[in-house]
Amino acid sequence: QIGKSYLDYDSAQKELNNIKQAITESFLVYDGQWKIWAGLFLDEKECHEHINNYKKKLSNFTFSLIEPDSKRVQIVNTSDGSIFMIYKSQEIEIKALDDDVKNLLEFNDTKYRGNLLVKIQEDNRLSVINEVSLSHYLYSVVGSEISPLWHMEALKAQAVASRNYTIVSLKNHEKEGYNLCSSTHCQAYKGYSREHERTNNAVDETENKLLYYEDKLASTYYHSSSGGHTENSENIWSSEVPYLRGVEDPFSLGSPYDNWFLELDKTEIKNKLCENNIDIGEIIDLKIIDTSQFGRALKVEFIGTKGNVVLEKEKIRHIFGSSNLKSIWYEIKTDSDLGIYN
């Protein structure tokens, strides 16, 4: 550390400008107070050697060695690899200059409305969180979840369903320090790149519109394809929801996913089970032992050389991957290898 601590950014930046004339590798640090450091060094000996050199350049400053800390974050200038700033804080907020879409913040080649929060998790991982208004969030979600070329009334229906789902799901990731993730676990959210004039209009034209059941916000689950028939909620999750009942869905017929096929050999099945702490030895057989009234697999028994295990409902999709096992509506055919299809 070079010199003292500073009460505000402006005074620290002013001093840094002077120090940089003698020590070009100096930079700002924030850990509750503003400071100026130079480095970084591989070991304490190297650090002391540089301090001696620095003292010759800036004899009117004090210098002190700073120990490593895994919770510090470096912000690096990618053009030359130099350290721009180091901070130690639970989170740092990066704000856009204004609301103009030409000046949006960008992360991993994706532009985002609103602000970005960089948060240090308990295991020292960094999470980048987009802080955005509900309407701007829905601009991206609706544009990500549905084709903007579809009928405007379909886009509006999606906007209302997404708005309900968003509000009902706001505590999904509360423990991690944010509301929703950007994957289909919550809703697909891909920033400004997936916005479209028509889907944005659908969000605006349904502003503040929500769906209720008996004066409570409805959980408006939606899907790309039901295969021709939806399912009762208790046959997918655990509880019965009176407005989530299985009904015929002819609109899904003919979609790319109303039929699908997944082929697995015995080794793949064994490995997937073991990855989820289920070891029943070599796989001998598997079979559906219970189905819903609409034909979906509620219980599947896996038979192995060390024993049997029964997996229920969505648990099997969790183990084998929801993008591979696209639903629990399937039949199982086995031979020397195993094939699962719907």
Short mmCIF file of C-alpha atoms in Angstrom, two decimals:
data_model
loop_
_atom_site.label_atom_id
_atom_site.label_comp_id
_atom_site.label_asym_id
_atom_site.label_seq_id
_atom_site.Cartn_x
_atom_site.Cartn_y
_atom_site.Cartn_z
CA GLN A 1 0.00 0.00 0.00
CA ILE A 2 1.24 3.47 -0.88
CA GLY A 3 0.41 6.18 1.65
CA LYS A 4 -2.76 6.48 3.67
CA SER A 5 -6.45 5.71 3.15
CA TYR A 6 -8.80 8.21 1.51
CA LEU A 7 -12.35 9.09 2.44
CA ASP A 8 -13.70 9.33 -1.09
CA TYR A 9 -13.01 8.28 -4.66
CA ASP A 10 -12.13 11.74 -5.97
CA SER A 11 -9.33 12.38 -3.49
CA ALA A 12 -7.92 8.87 -4.02
CA GLN A 13 -8.04 9.24 -7.81
CA LYS A 14 -6.32 12.65 -7.63
CA GLU A 15 -3.46 11.17 -5.58
CA LEU A 16 -3.25 8.13 -7.86
CA ASN A 17 -2.71 10.42 -10.87
CA ASN A 18 0.33 11.90 -9.11
CA ILE A 19 1.72 8.54 -7.96
CA LYS A 20 1.33 6.94 -11.40
CA GLN A 21 3.93 9.34 -12.79
CA ALA A 22 6.54 7.53 -10.66
CA ILE A 23 4.95 4.07 -10.21
CA THR A 24 2.98 3.21 -13.35
CA GLU A 25 1.67 -0.12 -11.97
CA SER A 26 -0.23 1.55 -9.10
CA PHE A 27 -4.03 1.29 -8.92
CA LEU A 28 -7.06 2.05 -6.74
CA VAL A 29 -8.38 -0.30 -4.06
CA TYR A 30 -11.68 -0.21 -2.19
CA ASP A 31 -12.34 -2.25 0.97
CA GLY A 32 -14.56 0.15 2.86
CA GLN A 33 -12.05 2.93 2.30
CA TRP A 34 -10.20 4.06 -0.81
CA LYS A 35 -6.51 3.14 -1.01
CA ILE A 36 -3.66 3.01 -3.51
CA TRP A 37 -1.67 -0.17 -4.02
CA ALA A 38 1.01 -1.40 -6.42
CA GLY A 39 1.88 -4.97 -7.34
CA LEU A 40 0.97 -7.83 -7.31
CA PHE A 41 3.92 -10.00 -6.19
CA LEU A 42 4.48 -13.72 -5.90
CA ASP A 43 6.03 -13.72 -2.42
CA GLU A 44 6.92 -11.50 0.52
CA LYS A 45 10.60 -11.22 -0.45
CA GLU A 46 9.76 -9.88 -3.90
CA CYS A 47 7.31 -7.44 -2.34
CA HIS A 48 9.97 -6.00 0.01
CA GLU A 49 12.40 -5.63 -2.90
CA HIS A 50 9.85 -3.54 -4.79
CA ILE A 51 9.06 -1.46 -1.70
CA ASN A 52 12.75 -0.50 -1.49
CA ASN A 53 12.67 0.58 -5.14
CA TYR A 54 9.43 2.50 -4.64
CA LYS A 55 10.87 4.40 -1.68
CA LYS A 56 13.59 5.78 -3.96
CA LYS A 57 10.93 7.13 -6.35
CA LEU A 58 8.50 8.45 -3.71
CA SER A 59 10.47 9.20 -0.56
CA ASN A 60 7.67 11.26 1.00
CA PHE A 61 5.22 8.29 1.12
CA THR A 62 4.94 5.41 3.56
CA PHE A 63 4.75 1.86 2.17
CA SER A 64 3.21 -1.22 3.78
CA LEU A 65 2.91 -4.86 2.73
CA ILE A 66 -0.60 -6.23 2.18
CA GLU A 67 -1.24 -9.93 2.82
CA PRO A 68 -3.25 -12.02 0.29
CA ASP A 69 -7.01 -12.38 0.72
CA SER A 70 -9.15 -14.77 -1.35
CA LYS A 71 -12.17 -12.46 -1.16
CA ARG A 72 -10.54 -9.63 -3.11
CA VAL A 73 -11.62 -9.12 -6.70
CA GLN A 74 -9.37 -7.74 -9.43
CA ILE A 75 -10.77 -5.64 -12.26
CA VAL A 76 -8.29 -5.89 -15.13
CA ASN A 77 -7.86 -3.73 -18.22
CA THR A 78 -8.12 -6.33 -20.99
CA SER A 79 -6.23 -4.18 -23.50
CA ASP A 80 -2.90 -4.46 -21.64
CA GLY A 81 -3.55 -6.82 -18.70
CA SER A 82 -2.93 -4.11 -16.10
CA ILE A 83 -4.96 -3.95 -12.88
CA PHE A 84 -7.57 -1.22 -13.06
CA MET A 85 -8.89 -1.68 -9.53
CA ILE A 86 -9.16 -4.16 -6.66
CA TYR A 87 -12.10 -4.27 -4.31
CA LYS A 88 -13.13 -6.30 -1.29
CA SER A 89 -16.85 -6.03 -0.76
CA GLN A 90 -19.81 -8.41 -0.72
CA GLU A 91 -20.96 -6.89 -3.98
CA ILE A 92 -20.21 -4.06 -6.35
CA GLU A 93 -22.77 -2.36 -8.59
CA ILE A 94 -21.93 -1.30 -12.14
CA LYS A 95 -24.39 1.24 -13.52
CA ALA A 96 -25.07 2.19 -17.11
CA LEU A 97 -24.44 5.84 -18.03
CA ASP A 98 -28.09 6.34 -19.01
CA ASP A 99 -31.18 4.47 -20.27
CA ASP A 100 -30.19 4.76 -23.94
CA VAL A 101 -30.04 1.28 -25.52
CA LYS A 102 -26.84 2.42 -27.27
CA ASN A 103 -25.07 2.52 -23.89
CA LEU A 104 -26.14 -0.81 -22.39
CA LEU A 105 -23.77 -2.76 -20.15
CA GLU A 106 -22.27 -5.88 -21.71
CA PHE A 107 -21.20 -9.16 -20.11
CA ASN A 108 -19.94 -12.25 -21.98
CA ASP A 109 -20.81 -10.61 -25.33
CA THR A 110 -24.42 -10.05 -24.24
CA LYS A 111 -25.94 -6.62 -23.62
CA TYR A 112 -28.27 -6.02 -20.69
CA ARG A 113 -30.66 -3.30 -19.66
CA GLY A 114 -30.36 -2.00 -16.09
CA ASN A 115 -27.35 -2.47 -13.83
CA LEU A 116 -24.96 -5.34 -13.10
CA LEU A 117 -24.11 -6.52 -9.59
CA VAL A 118 -20.92 -8.54 -9.09
CA LYS A 119 -21.46 -10.57 -5.92
CA ILE A 120 -19.02 -12.77 -4.01
CA GLN A 121 -20.72 -15.97 -2.91
CA GLU A 122 -19.81 -17.84 0.29
CA ASP A 123 -17.59 -20.28 -1.65
CA ASN A 124 -15.72 -17.28 -3.20
CA ARG A 125 -17.36 -17.74 -6.61
CA LEU A 126 -18.42 -14.60 -8.42
CA SER A 127 -22.02 -14.17 -9.51
CA VAL A 128 -22.94 -11.50 -12.04
CA ILE A 129 -26.51 -10.36 -11.38
CA ASN A 130 -28.57 -8.20 -13.70
CA GLU A 131 -30.73 -5.70 -11.77
CA VAL A 132 -33.55 -4.83 -14.12
CA SER A 133 -37.16 -3.64 -14.03
CA LEU A 134 -39.99 -6.17 -14.40
CA SER A 135 -41.08 -4.85 -17.80
CA HIS A 136 -37.54 -4.89 -19.21
CA TYR A 137 -37.01 -8.38 -17.83
CA LEU A 138 -40.20 -9.51 -19.58
CA TYR A 139 -39.06 -7.92 -22.84
CA SER A 140 -36.25 -10.47 -22.96
CA VAL A 141 -38.20 -13.41 -21.49
CA VAL A 142 -41.11 -13.19 -23.91
CA GLY A 143 -38.68 -12.68 -26.80
CA SER A 144 -36.73 -15.75 -25.63
CA GLU A 145 -39.68 -18.04 -24.93
CA ILE A 146 -41.85 -17.47 -28.02
CA SER A 147 -41.41 -16.58 -31.68
CA PRO A 148 -42.07 -12.86 -32.24
CA LEU A 149 -43.65 -13.81 -35.57
CA TRP A 150 -46.63 -15.54 -33.93
CA HIS A 151 -50.09 -13.95 -33.64
CA MET A 152 -50.13 -10.89 -31.36
CA GLU A 153 -52.76 -12.45 -29.09
CA ALA A 154 -50.47 -15.44 -28.54
CA LEU A 155 -47.63 -13.06 -27.66
CA LYS A 156 -49.91 -11.26 -25.20
CA ALA A 157 -50.94 -14.55 -23.60
CA GLN A 158 -47.26 -15.43 -23.18
CA ALA A 159 -46.57 -12.00 -21.67
CA VAL A 160 -49.29 -12.47 -19.05
CA ALA A 161 -48.18 -16.03 -18.26
CA SER A 162 -44.54 -14.90 -17.93
CA ARG A 163 -45.51 -11.97 -15.71
CA ASN A 164 -47.45 -14.26 -13.35
CA TYR A 165 -44.69 -16.85 -13.33
CA THR A 166 -42.10 -14.18 -12.57
CA ILE A 167 -43.93 -12.76 -9.56
CA VAL A 168 -44.80 -16.19 -8.13
CA SER A 169 -41.17 -17.33 -8.52
CA LEU A 170 -39.38 -14.30 -7.07
CA LYS A 171 -37.96 -16.30 -4.14
CA ASN A 172 -36.54 -19.14 -6.27
CA HIS A 173 -32.92 -18.10 -5.63
CA GLU A 174 -33.29 -15.94 -2.54
CA LYS A 175 -30.54 -17.83 -0.70
CA GLU A 176 -28.08 -17.09 -3.51
CA GLY A 177 -28.83 -13.38 -3.31
CA TYR A 178 -30.98 -12.91 -6.41
CA ASN A 179 -34.55 -13.57 -7.51
CA LEU A 180 -34.43 -15.59 -10.72
CA CYS A 181 -31.86 -17.41 -12.82
CA SER A 182 -31.56 -16.94 -16.59
CA SER A 183 -32.21 -20.59 -17.53
CA THR A 184 -35.46 -22.49 -18.09
CA HIS A 185 -35.34 -23.46 -14.40
CA CYS A 186 -37.01 -20.05 -13.97
CA GLN A 187 -37.56 -18.59 -17.44
CA ALA A 188 -35.22 -18.15 -20.39
CA TYR A 189 -33.65 -14.70 -20.13
CA LYS A 190 -31.04 -13.66 -22.69
CA GLY A 191 -30.74 -9.93 -22.21
CA TYR A 192 -31.32 -7.24 -24.80
CA SER A 193 -30.35 -9.48 -27.73
CA ARG A 194 -33.68 -11.37 -27.63
CA GLU A 195 -35.92 -8.35 -27.51
CA HIS A 196 -38.20 -7.73 -30.49
CA GLU A 197 -40.58 -4.89 -31.22
CA ARG A 198 -43.63 -7.20 -31.36
CA THR A 199 -42.89 -9.08 -28.11
CA ASN A 200 -42.04 -5.79 -26.38
CA ASN A 201 -45.41 -4.44 -27.54
CA ALA A 202 -47.12 -7.53 -26.13
CA VAL A 203 -45.56 -6.82 -22.73
CA ASP A 204 -46.54 -3.14 -22.88
CA GLU A 205 -50.12 -3.83 -24.03
CA THR A 206 -50.70 -6.24 -21.12
CA GLU A 207 -49.01 -4.06 -18.50
CA ASN A 208 -50.17 -4.90 -14.93
CA LYS A 209 -52.41 -7.72 -16.18
CA LEU A 210 -52.25 -10.82 -13.97
CA LEU A 211 -54.13 -14.12 -13.58
CA TYR A 212 -55.73 -15.08 -10.25
CA TYR A 213 -57.47 -18.14 -8.85
CA GLU A 214 -59.71 -17.48 -5.83
CA ASP A 215 -57.99 -14.13 -5.20
CA LYS A 216 -54.50 -15.63 -5.27
CA LEU A 217 -51.92 -15.29 -8.03
CA ALA A 218 -52.00 -18.35 -10.25
CA SER A 219 -48.85 -20.33 -11.05
CA THR A 220 -48.92 -20.13 -14.83
CA TYR A 221 -46.66 -22.98 -15.94
CA TYR A 222 -46.19 -23.24 -19.69
CA HIS A 223 -44.40 -25.54 -22.11
CA SER A 224 -43.33 -25.81 -25.74
CA SER A 225 -45.20 -29.09 -26.27
CA SER A 226 -47.40 -31.35 -24.14
CA GLY A 227 -47.39 -34.20 -26.65
CA GLY A 228 -51.17 -33.81 -27.04
CA HIS A 229 -52.32 -33.92 -23.40
CA THR A 230 -51.34 -31.99 -20.28
CA GLU A 231 -51.08 -33.58 -16.81
CA ASN A 232 -52.47 -33.09 -13.32
CA SER A 233 -50.04 -31.15 -11.12
CA GLU A 234 -49.75 -33.87 -8.45
CA ASN A 235 -48.52 -36.31 -11.10
CA ILE A 236 -45.59 -34.02 -11.91
CA TRP A 237 -44.80 -32.52 -8.51
CA SER A 238 -46.30 -33.36 -5.13
CA SER A 239 -49.34 -31.18 -4.48
CA GLU A 240 -52.70 -30.99 -6.18
CA VAL A 241 -53.51 -27.59 -7.70
CA PRO A 242 -57.19 -27.32 -8.68
CA TYR A 243 -56.60 -25.26 -11.83
CA LEU A 244 -53.70 -27.42 -13.09
CA ARG A 245 -55.66 -30.38 -14.46
CA GLY A 246 -54.80 -32.60 -17.39
CA VAL A 247 -56.65 -31.64 -20.59
CA GLU A 248 -56.40 -32.52 -24.24
CA ASP A 249 -54.00 -30.26 -26.12
CA PRO A 250 -54.39 -30.76 -29.89
CA PHE A 251 -52.30 -27.64 -30.56
CA SER A 252 -49.16 -29.55 -29.50
CA LEU A 253 -49.67 -32.30 -32.05
CA GLY A 254 -47.25 -32.00 -34.93
CA SER A 255 -44.73 -29.97 -32.94
CA PRO A 256 -41.05 -31.00 -33.19
CA TYR A 257 -41.18 -32.61 -29.74
CA ASP A 258 -44.51 -34.40 -29.63
CA ASN A 259 -42.49 -37.56 -30.29
CA TRP A 260 -38.92 -38.21 -29.24
CA PHE A 261 -36.50 -41.06 -28.62
CA LEU A 262 -33.71 -41.57 -26.08
CA GLU A 263 -31.34 -44.51 -26.28
CA LEU A 264 -29.19 -45.50 -23.28
CA ASP A 265 -26.97 -48.49 -22.67
CA LYS A 266 -26.60 -50.19 -19.28
CA THR A 267 -23.28 -48.51 -18.51
CA GLU A 268 -24.73 -45.03 -19.10
CA ILE A 269 -27.65 -45.76 -16.80
CA LYS A 270 -25.37 -47.14 -14.08
CA ASN A 271 -23.06 -44.11 -14.29
CA LYS A 272 -25.94 -41.63 -14.12
CA LEU A 273 -27.36 -43.35 -11.05
CA CYS A 274 -23.94 -43.44 -9.35
CA GLU A 275 -23.43 -39.73 -10.06
CA ASN A 276 -26.57 -39.21 -7.97
CA ASN A 277 -25.39 -41.52 -5.14
CA ILE A 278 -27.51 -44.48 -6.28
CA ASP A 279 -25.42 -47.64 -6.61
CA ILE A 280 -27.40 -50.77 -7.46
CA GLY A 281 -24.55 -52.48 -9.29
CA GLU A 282 -24.84 -53.67 -12.87
CA ILE A 283 -28.20 -52.88 -14.47
CA ILE A 284 -30.34 -55.94 -15.12
CA ASP A 285 -33.67 -54.38 -16.07
CA LEU A 286 -35.93 -51.39 -15.63
CA LYS A 287 -39.68 -51.05 -15.94
CA ILE A 288 -42.55 -48.65 -15.37
CA ILE A 289 -44.56 -49.82 -12.38
CA ASP A 290 -47.12 -47.00 -12.10
CA THR A 291 -48.64 -44.53 -14.57
CA SER A 292 -51.06 -41.63 -14.39
CA GLN A 293 -54.55 -41.79 -15.88
CA PHE A 294 -53.12 -40.03 -18.95
CA GLY A 295 -50.25 -42.49 -19.39
CA ARG A 296 -47.26 -40.70 -17.86
CA ALA A 297 -44.70 -42.71 -15.88
CA LEU A 298 -45.12 -42.03 -12.15
CA LYS A 299 -42.77 -44.75 -10.88
CA VAL A 300 -39.88 -46.50 -12.63
CA GLU A 301 -38.08 -49.43 -11.02
CA PHE A 302 -34.38 -49.94 -11.74
CA ILE A 303 -33.20 -53.47 -11.05
CA GLY A 304 -29.51 -54.13 -10.45
CA THR A 305 -27.13 -56.81 -9.17
CA LYS A 306 -26.92 -55.03 -5.77
CA GLY A 307 -30.62 -54.24 -5.39
CA ASN A 308 -33.50 -52.22 -6.75
CA VAL A 309 -34.49 -48.57 -6.63
CA VAL A 310 -37.76 -46.85 -7.57
CA LEU A 311 -37.63 -43.32 -8.96
CA GLU A 312 -40.79 -41.23 -9.02
CA LYS A 313 -42.13 -38.56 -11.39
CA GLU A 314 -39.60 -35.84 -12.26
CA LYS A 315 -36.75 -37.43 -10.28
CA ILE A 316 -35.77 -39.58 -13.23
CA ARG A 317 -35.58 -36.50 -15.49
CA HIS A 318 -33.39 -34.77 -12.92
CA ILE A 319 -30.96 -37.70 -13.04
CA PHE A 320 -30.88 -38.27 -16.80
CA GLY A 321 -31.26 -34.63 -17.84
CA SER A 322 -34.49 -32.83 -18.65
CA SER A 323 -33.22 -31.91 -22.12
CA ASN A 324 -32.59 -35.62 -22.84
CA LEU A 325 -35.64 -37.13 -21.15
CA LYS A 326 -38.06 -34.50 -22.41
CA SER A 327 -41.04 -35.53 -20.27
CA ILE A 328 -42.32 -38.37 -18.11
CA TRP A 329 -44.70 -39.51 -20.87
CA TYR A 330 -42.83 -42.45 -22.36
CA GLU A 331 -42.67 -46.21 -22.71
CA ILE A 332 -39.60 -48.33 -22.04
CA LYS A 333 -38.37 -51.08 -24.31
CA THR A 334 -35.31 -53.13 -23.35
CA ASP A 335 -33.11 -55.60 -25.10
CA SER A 336 -29.37 -55.96 -24.60
CA ASP A 337 -29.48 -52.19 -24.48
CA LEU A 338 -32.30 -49.88 -23.40
CA GLY A 339 -34.44 -47.48 -25.38
CA ILE A 340 -36.87 -44.93 -23.99
CA TYR A 341 -39.37 -43.26 -26.28
CA ASN A 342 -42.73 -41.50 -26.03
#
